[in-house]
Each structure stands twice: as C-alpha cells, then as structure tokens.
mmCIF file of C-alpha atoms in Angstrom:
data_model
loop_
_atom_site.group_PDB
_atom_site.id
_atom_site.type_symbol
_atom_site.label_atom_id
_atom_site.label_comp_id
_atom_site.label_asym_id
_atom_site.label_seq_id
_atom_site.Cartn_x
_atom_site.Cartn_y
_atom_site.Cartn_z
ATOM 1 C CA MET Z 1 226.555 22.656 51.368
ATOM 2 C CA GLN Z 2 223.195 23.687 49.950
ATOM 3 C CA LEU Z 3 220.668 20.968 49.170
ATOM 4 C CA TYR Z 4 217.471 21.648 47.234
ATOM 5 C CA THR Z 5 214.293 19.611 46.944
ATOM 6 C CA THR Z 6 212.689 19.390 43.516
ATOM 7 C CA ARG Z 7 209.940 21.773 44.658
ATOM 8 C CA GLU Z 8 212.499 24.308 45.839
ATOM 9 C CA ILE Z 9 214.274 24.123 42.485
ATOM 10 C CA GLU Z 10 211.022 24.970 40.719
ATOM 11 C CA GLN Z 11 210.886 28.201 42.754
ATOM 12 C CA LEU Z 12 214.533 29.240 42.341
ATOM 13 C CA GLN Z 13 215.340 32.302 40.276
ATOM 14 C CA GLN Z 14 218.631 33.703 39.004
ATOM 15 C CA HIS Z 15 220.873 31.179 40.726
ATOM 16 C CA GLU Z 16 224.216 30.308 39.115
ATOM 17 C CA ASP Z 17 223.630 26.587 39.596
ATOM 18 C CA LEU Z 18 220.016 26.617 38.426
ATOM 19 C CA PRO Z 19 220.709 25.275 34.880
ATOM 20 C CA TYR Z 20 222.423 22.170 36.310
ATOM 21 C CA LEU Z 21 219.713 21.600 38.898
ATOM 22 C CA ILE Z 22 216.979 21.893 36.282
ATOM 23 C CA GLU Z 23 218.753 19.593 33.823
ATOM 24 C CA ILE Z 24 219.184 16.836 36.398
ATOM 25 C CA MET Z 25 215.688 17.332 37.805
ATOM 26 C CA ASP Z 26 214.241 16.897 34.309
ATOM 27 C CA TRP Z 27 216.390 13.783 33.778
ATOM 28 C CA VAL Z 28 215.151 12.327 37.066
ATOM 29 C CA LYS Z 29 211.518 12.951 36.142
ATOM 30 C CA ASN Z 30 211.642 11.963 32.487
ATOM 31 C CA PHE Z 31 214.175 9.110 32.522
ATOM 32 C CA LEU Z 32 214.591 7.605 35.986
ATOM 33 C CA GLY Z 33 210.963 8.180 36.917
ATOM 34 C CA ARG Z 34 209.423 6.645 33.804
ATOM 35 C CA PRO Z 35 209.322 3.246 32.074
ATOM 36 C CA HIS Z 36 211.775 2.599 29.257
ATOM 37 C CA PRO Z 37 211.289 0.147 26.370
ATOM 38 C CA SER Z 38 214.803 -1.286 26.860
ATOM 39 C CA LEU Z 39 214.563 -1.691 30.628
ATOM 40 C CA GLY Z 40 213.585 -5.355 30.525
ATOM 41 C CA ARG Z 41 210.843 -5.106 33.168
ATOM 42 C CA THR Z 42 207.750 -3.059 33.879
ATOM 43 C CA GLY Z 43 207.780 0.131 35.939
ATOM 44 C CA ALA Z 44 210.071 3.117 36.144
ATOM 45 C CA VAL Z 45 213.806 2.857 35.441
ATOM 46 C CA CYS Z 46 214.316 3.549 39.156
ATOM 47 C CA PRO Z 47 211.260 2.152 40.973
ATOM 48 C CA PHE Z 48 211.688 4.511 43.937
ATOM 49 C CA VAL Z 49 211.723 7.758 41.972
ATOM 50 C CA PRO Z 50 207.968 8.253 41.372
ATOM 51 C CA LEU Z 51 207.160 8.087 45.092
ATOM 52 C CA SER Z 52 210.289 10.070 45.973
ATOM 53 C CA LEU Z 53 209.132 12.859 43.663
ATOM 54 C CA LYS Z 54 205.645 12.722 45.071
ATOM 55 C CA SER Z 55 206.907 12.861 48.665
ATOM 56 C CA ASN Z 56 209.555 15.521 47.815
ATOM 57 C CA THR Z 57 212.347 13.436 49.398
ATOM 58 C CA ILE Z 58 214.970 13.871 46.650
ATOM 59 C CA ARG Z 59 217.539 16.584 47.322
ATOM 60 C CA LEU Z 60 220.062 17.907 44.844
ATOM 61 C CA ALA Z 61 223.349 19.729 45.362
ATOM 62 C CA VAL Z 62 225.835 21.215 42.922
ATOM 63 C CA ILE Z 63 229.469 20.658 43.893
ATOM 64 C CA ARG Z 64 232.175 22.695 42.209
ATOM 65 C CA THR Z 65 235.357 20.656 41.827
ATOM 66 C CA LYS Z 66 237.832 23.171 40.401
ATOM 67 C CA ASP Z 67 241.129 23.003 42.302
ATOM 68 C CA LEU Z 68 239.906 20.001 44.324
ATOM 69 C CA TYR Z 69 242.088 16.913 44.649
ATOM 70 C CA SER Z 70 240.482 13.474 44.598
ATOM 71 C CA GLU Z 71 241.018 13.102 48.349
ATOM 72 C CA GLN Z 72 239.334 16.452 48.978
ATOM 73 C CA LEU Z 73 236.384 15.415 46.863
ATOM 74 C CA GLU Z 74 236.107 12.206 48.876
ATOM 75 C CA ASP Z 75 235.934 14.301 52.044
ATOM 76 C CA VAL Z 76 233.164 16.469 50.586
ATOM 77 C CA VAL Z 77 231.089 13.455 49.543
ATOM 78 C CA GLY Z 78 231.736 11.867 52.940
ATOM 79 C CA ARG Z 79 230.248 14.926 54.633
ATOM 80 C CA TYR Z 80 227.098 14.535 52.559
ATOM 81 C CA ARG Z 81 226.892 10.974 53.834
ATOM 82 C CA ASP Z 82 226.870 12.326 57.385
ATOM 83 C CA ILE Z 83 224.187 14.866 56.497
ATOM 84 C CA PHE Z 84 222.099 12.127 54.880
ATOM 85 C CA LEU Z 85 222.238 9.962 58.008
ATOM 86 C CA GLU Z 86 221.447 12.876 60.316
ATOM 87 C CA MET Z 87 218.505 14.236 58.336
ATOM 88 C CA ASP Z 88 215.152 13.268 59.778
ATOM 89 C CA ILE Z 89 212.156 12.192 57.735
ATOM 90 C CA LYS Z 90 208.856 12.936 59.464
ATOM 91 C CA GLU Z 91 207.168 9.776 58.250
ATOM 92 C CA GLN Z 92 209.347 6.707 58.699
ATOM 93 C CA GLU Z 93 207.870 4.893 55.699
ATOM 94 C CA LEU Z 94 209.089 7.724 53.455
ATOM 95 C CA ALA Z 95 212.699 7.404 54.634
ATOM 96 C CA ILE Z 96 213.430 4.637 52.134
ATOM 97 C CA ASN Z 97 212.624 7.080 49.322
ATOM 98 C CA LYS Z 98 215.118 9.704 50.480
ATOM 99 C CA ALA Z 99 217.967 10.370 48.058
ATOM 100 C CA PHE Z 100 220.757 12.878 47.517
ATOM 101 C CA LEU Z 101 221.994 13.681 44.019
ATOM 102 C CA LEU Z 102 225.415 15.351 44.054
ATOM 103 C CA ILE Z 103 226.015 17.071 40.719
ATOM 104 C CA PHE Z 104 229.533 17.783 39.398
ATOM 105 C CA PRO Z 105 229.272 20.183 36.426
ATOM 106 C CA ASP Z 106 233.016 20.947 36.434
ATOM 107 C CA VAL Z 107 233.962 17.315 35.716
ATOM 108 C CA HIS Z 108 234.622 16.925 31.990
ATOM 109 C CA ILE Z 109 233.210 13.815 30.369
ATOM 110 C CA GLU Z 110 236.754 12.621 29.600
ATOM 111 C CA ASP Z 111 237.530 12.662 33.325
ATOM 112 C CA ALA Z 112 234.246 11.265 34.618
ATOM 113 C CA THR Z 113 235.267 7.623 34.497
ATOM 114 C CA LYS Z 114 238.473 8.338 36.377
ATOM 115 C CA LEU Z 115 237.194 10.830 38.941
ATOM 116 C CA ILE Z 116 233.541 9.964 39.601
ATOM 117 C CA ASP Z 117 234.047 6.211 39.420
ATOM 118 C CA SER Z 118 237.153 6.275 41.601
ATOM 119 C CA VAL Z 119 235.447 8.315 44.323
ATOM 120 C CA GLN Z 120 232.470 5.954 44.246
ATOM 121 C CA GLN Z 121 234.670 2.863 44.482
ATOM 122 C CA LYS Z 122 236.746 4.337 47.293
ATOM 123 C CA LEU Z 123 233.748 5.373 49.394
ATOM 124 C CA LYS Z 124 231.326 2.540 48.675
ATOM 125 C CA PRO Z 125 232.557 0.247 51.504
ATOM 126 C CA LEU Z 126 232.043 3.038 54.053
ATOM 127 C CA PHE Z 127 228.593 3.801 52.672
ATOM 128 C CA VAL Z 128 227.507 0.162 52.536
ATOM 129 C CA GLU Z 129 228.627 -0.424 56.104
ATOM 130 C CA SER Z 130 226.478 2.580 57.050
ATOM 131 C CA GLY Z 131 223.429 0.992 55.425
ATOM 132 C CA LEU Z 132 223.670 3.205 52.330
ATOM 133 C CA MET Z 133 224.330 2.860 48.621
ATOM 134 C CA ILE Z 134 226.326 5.282 46.487
ATOM 135 C CA GLY Z 135 226.012 5.140 42.708
ATOM 136 C CA GLU Z 136 228.002 6.781 39.933
ATOM 137 C CA PHE Z 137 226.272 8.349 36.925
ATOM 138 C CA HIS Z 138 227.752 9.964 33.804
ATOM 139 C CA LYS Z 139 227.522 9.758 30.015
ATOM 140 C CA ARG Z 140 230.230 7.105 29.722
ATOM 141 C CA ASN Z 141 228.945 4.724 32.375
ATOM 142 C CA ASP Z 142 228.725 1.314 30.697
ATOM 143 C CA SER Z 143 227.236 -0.588 33.641
ATOM 144 C CA PRO Z 144 224.475 -2.824 32.241
ATOM 145 C CA GLY Z 145 220.908 -3.058 33.504
ATOM 146 C CA LEU Z 146 219.979 -6.040 35.663
ATOM 147 C CA HIS Z 147 217.235 -7.159 33.278
ATOM 148 C CA ASN Z 148 218.780 -6.135 29.956
ATOM 149 C CA PRO Z 149 222.590 -6.161 29.572
ATOM 150 C CA ASN Z 150 222.291 -3.804 26.597
ATOM 151 C CA PHE Z 151 220.543 -1.103 28.618
ATOM 152 C CA ARG Z 152 222.610 1.612 30.329
ATOM 153 C CA PRO Z 153 220.569 2.956 33.283
ATOM 154 C CA LEU Z 154 223.468 4.846 34.911
ATOM 155 C CA ARG Z 155 224.036 7.418 32.186
ATOM 156 C CA SER Z 156 223.223 10.990 33.186
ATOM 157 C CA PRO Z 157 223.607 14.281 31.287
ATOM 158 C CA ILE Z 158 225.936 15.672 33.980
ATOM 159 C CA PRO Z 159 228.279 13.566 36.162
ATOM 160 C CA LEU Z 160 226.777 12.873 39.575
ATOM 161 C CA LEU Z 161 226.826 10.608 42.604
ATOM 162 C CA ALA Z 162 223.584 9.354 44.134
ATOM 163 C CA ILE Z 163 223.138 8.471 47.803
ATOM 164 C CA ARG Z 164 220.211 6.447 49.148
ATOM 165 C CA PHE Z 165 219.374 3.827 51.737
ATOM 166 C CA MET Z 166 220.219 0.199 51.022
ATOM 167 C CA VAL Z 167 217.234 -2.011 50.136
ATOM 168 C CA GLU Z 168 216.812 -5.778 49.849
ATOM 169 C CA ALA Z 169 216.865 -5.563 46.057
ATOM 170 C CA ASP Z 170 220.484 -4.325 46.183
ATOM 171 C CA LEU Z 171 221.843 -7.835 46.746
ATOM 172 C CA PRO Z 172 223.048 -8.282 43.109
ATOM 173 C CA PHE Z 173 225.169 -5.135 43.428
ATOM 174 C CA LEU Z 174 226.732 -6.319 46.685
ATOM 175 C CA GLN Z 175 227.679 -9.814 45.594
ATOM 176 C CA SER Z 176 229.268 -8.735 42.310
ATOM 177 C CA PRO Z 177 232.833 -7.674 43.314
ATOM 178 C CA THR Z 178 235.473 -10.168 42.225
ATOM 179 C CA ASP Z 179 237.536 -9.478 45.348
ATOM 180 C CA PRO Z 180 236.184 -11.873 48.018
ATOM 181 C CA ARG Z 181 237.295 -9.547 50.840
ATOM 182 C CA LEU Z 182 235.158 -6.749 49.480
ATOM 183 C CA ARG Z 183 232.289 -9.113 48.789
ATOM 184 C CA ILE Z 184 232.403 -10.332 52.383
ATOM 185 C CA ARG Z 185 232.291 -6.761 53.714
ATOM 186 C CA TYR Z 186 229.305 -5.922 51.549
ATOM 187 C CA LEU Z 187 227.341 -9.070 52.305
ATOM 188 C CA GLU Z 188 227.957 -8.875 56.040
ATOM 189 C CA ALA Z 189 226.748 -5.262 56.013
ATOM 190 C CA TYR Z 190 223.702 -6.296 53.982
ATOM 191 C CA LEU Z 191 222.758 -9.052 56.429
ATOM 192 C CA LYS Z 192 223.393 -6.765 59.389
ATOM 193 C CA ARG Z 193 221.233 -4.055 57.835
ATOM 194 C CA PHE Z 194 218.181 -6.261 57.529
ATOM 195 C CA GLY Z 195 218.820 -8.798 60.296
ATOM 196 C CA ASN Z 196 215.633 -10.769 60.887
ATOM 197 C CA LYS Z 197 213.521 -8.181 59.049
ATOM 198 C CA PHE Z 198 213.834 -9.704 55.585
ATOM 199 C CA ILE Z 199 210.636 -9.560 53.585
ATOM 200 C CA ASP Z 200 211.998 -11.797 50.843
ATOM 201 C CA GLU Z 201 213.217 -15.076 52.348
ATOM 202 C CA THR Z 202 214.914 -16.017 49.081
ATOM 203 C CA LYS Z 203 217.190 -12.970 49.247
ATOM 204 C CA PHE Z 204 218.055 -13.833 52.841
ATOM 205 C CA LYS Z 205 219.123 -17.345 51.799
ATOM 206 C CA ASN Z 206 220.940 -16.097 48.705
ATOM 207 C CA ALA Z 207 222.890 -13.558 50.754
ATOM 208 C CA HIS Z 208 224.017 -16.217 53.239
ATOM 209 C CA GLN Z 209 224.983 -18.545 50.406
ATOM 210 C CA ALA Z 210 226.944 -15.799 48.642
ATOM 211 C CA LEU Z 211 228.722 -14.944 51.907
ATOM 212 C CA THR Z 212 229.685 -18.586 52.428
ATOM 213 C CA LEU Z 213 231.059 -18.826 48.888
ATOM 214 C CA ALA Z 214 233.036 -15.601 49.306
ATOM 215 C CA LYS Z 215 234.621 -16.889 52.515
ATOM 216 C CA GLU Z 216 235.468 -20.199 50.845
ATOM 217 C CA GLN Z 217 237.078 -18.355 47.922
ATOM 218 C CA LEU Z 218 239.131 -16.236 50.319
ATOM 219 C CA GLN Z 219 240.314 -19.335 52.175
ATOM 220 C CA LYS Z 220 241.417 -20.942 48.911
ATOM 221 C CA GLU Z 221 243.258 -17.800 47.835
ATOM 222 C CA ASN Z 222 245.000 -17.561 51.203
ATOM 223 C CA LEU Z 223 245.999 -21.227 50.999
ATOM 224 C CA LEU Z 224 247.403 -20.804 47.482
ATOM 225 C CA SER Z 225 249.303 -17.730 48.590
ATOM 226 C CA TYR Z 226 250.745 -19.627 51.547
ATOM 227 C CA CYS Z 227 251.761 -22.608 49.393
ATOM 228 C CA THR Z 228 253.533 -20.479 46.819
#
C-alpha cells in the first residue's frame, strides 16, 4: 500500500504507476489548488490544497481494481482510513491539511458512478464517525459547487477517492442526506468532533438546529409507519 507525497512523485523514475500519479498531481496543482472563474467565491477550488502542497501533506496511491469485488475494494479503502488515522504529523497545525488521494485507473468511466460512488456512500458513515471525510471524484460526477450550482468541482481526470479530516465548513455536506437516520449520524459525529471547540458559533447553532429537525422528521416518519 504505497503512498507518495507530491515531492516524491517528482523524483520517481520508470514506475508503472507514474503516469497516473503525475496526471492527478497536475490536476491537484492546476485545478484544485487554483481559483476558477465559475467557482462562485474567491480563493482556490479547494482552499486547503495550496497549504497542503506547500507543507507536502498530500499523499497519493494507485489502487489496481482488476478482479476486485466491491466488498474487497471497500476493505482496501477502509485500510487506508486506518493508515490515515495512525499517521503522525510533526506539526499539529498541519494535520488539518493532510489528505490521501486514492487513484483507480482501472475503473472505466462508465463504471465510475456505480463503483466509486457506491464505495463512497457505503463507507462515508464510518469515516464521518471517525472525524474524517471521504469524497468521490470522476469525470461524470455531477455534484454542484456550494457557491455555484452550475460548477462541478468533483470532476477528476481519473476516478479517485479523497480522504481528509472533517472541518467546520463541512456542515452543508453532513446535513444534506434525505434519510433522517443518516443525517442524525452525521450531525452527531460533527458535533462530537468539534465539541466546545467551535470557532464559528453560527455553525454550532446551525448544526444543533439541523440535528433537532432530523430527529423530528424521524419521529414523524416512525409515527406514520406505526399508524399505517
């Protein structure tokens, strides 16, 4: 389970996975790490990438999926979660910029929505409850940007899954599921993650309000189910 920093990739020679590593590294630097006219706000597409590149805290891995079942792929990604949590960062303030990019060059674009998205959806509750986020990227990802619904920030040249620590700004992603049970799990993990350490008091209040609404929705659904 080889992981490479961006600086290590620059020094690699004659490695079978080098073309994929270089293509994603260039995408990270030139798309995620830069402003975009359709983004809808100032700054880089991913605001953490510039500092992550500077601090060399992004690690990339190429995962070959031939002959792997979906459940086996979930196990592989789950092991990277464990590695992520166990890996030390010398300076604590840099930990928030740590990220893993798991690249899947064997996944055809026609299968990306089914395979990459399904693995992400299956594992996301486990990741969120561990204080992490896992995101799915591929050419057919139609998830809209937060500030411009016509922008597609999760499109990558090769299918991949990204792992990083949860941050306060992730609240919109955690209160979006239509299933109230899932929403409750996410919001409780979010509040547990930050506890009394919230920097943004508004997000703290919004998270509590969203959790209350999710619990009320679940109660109503349970009552309707009981009555019918």
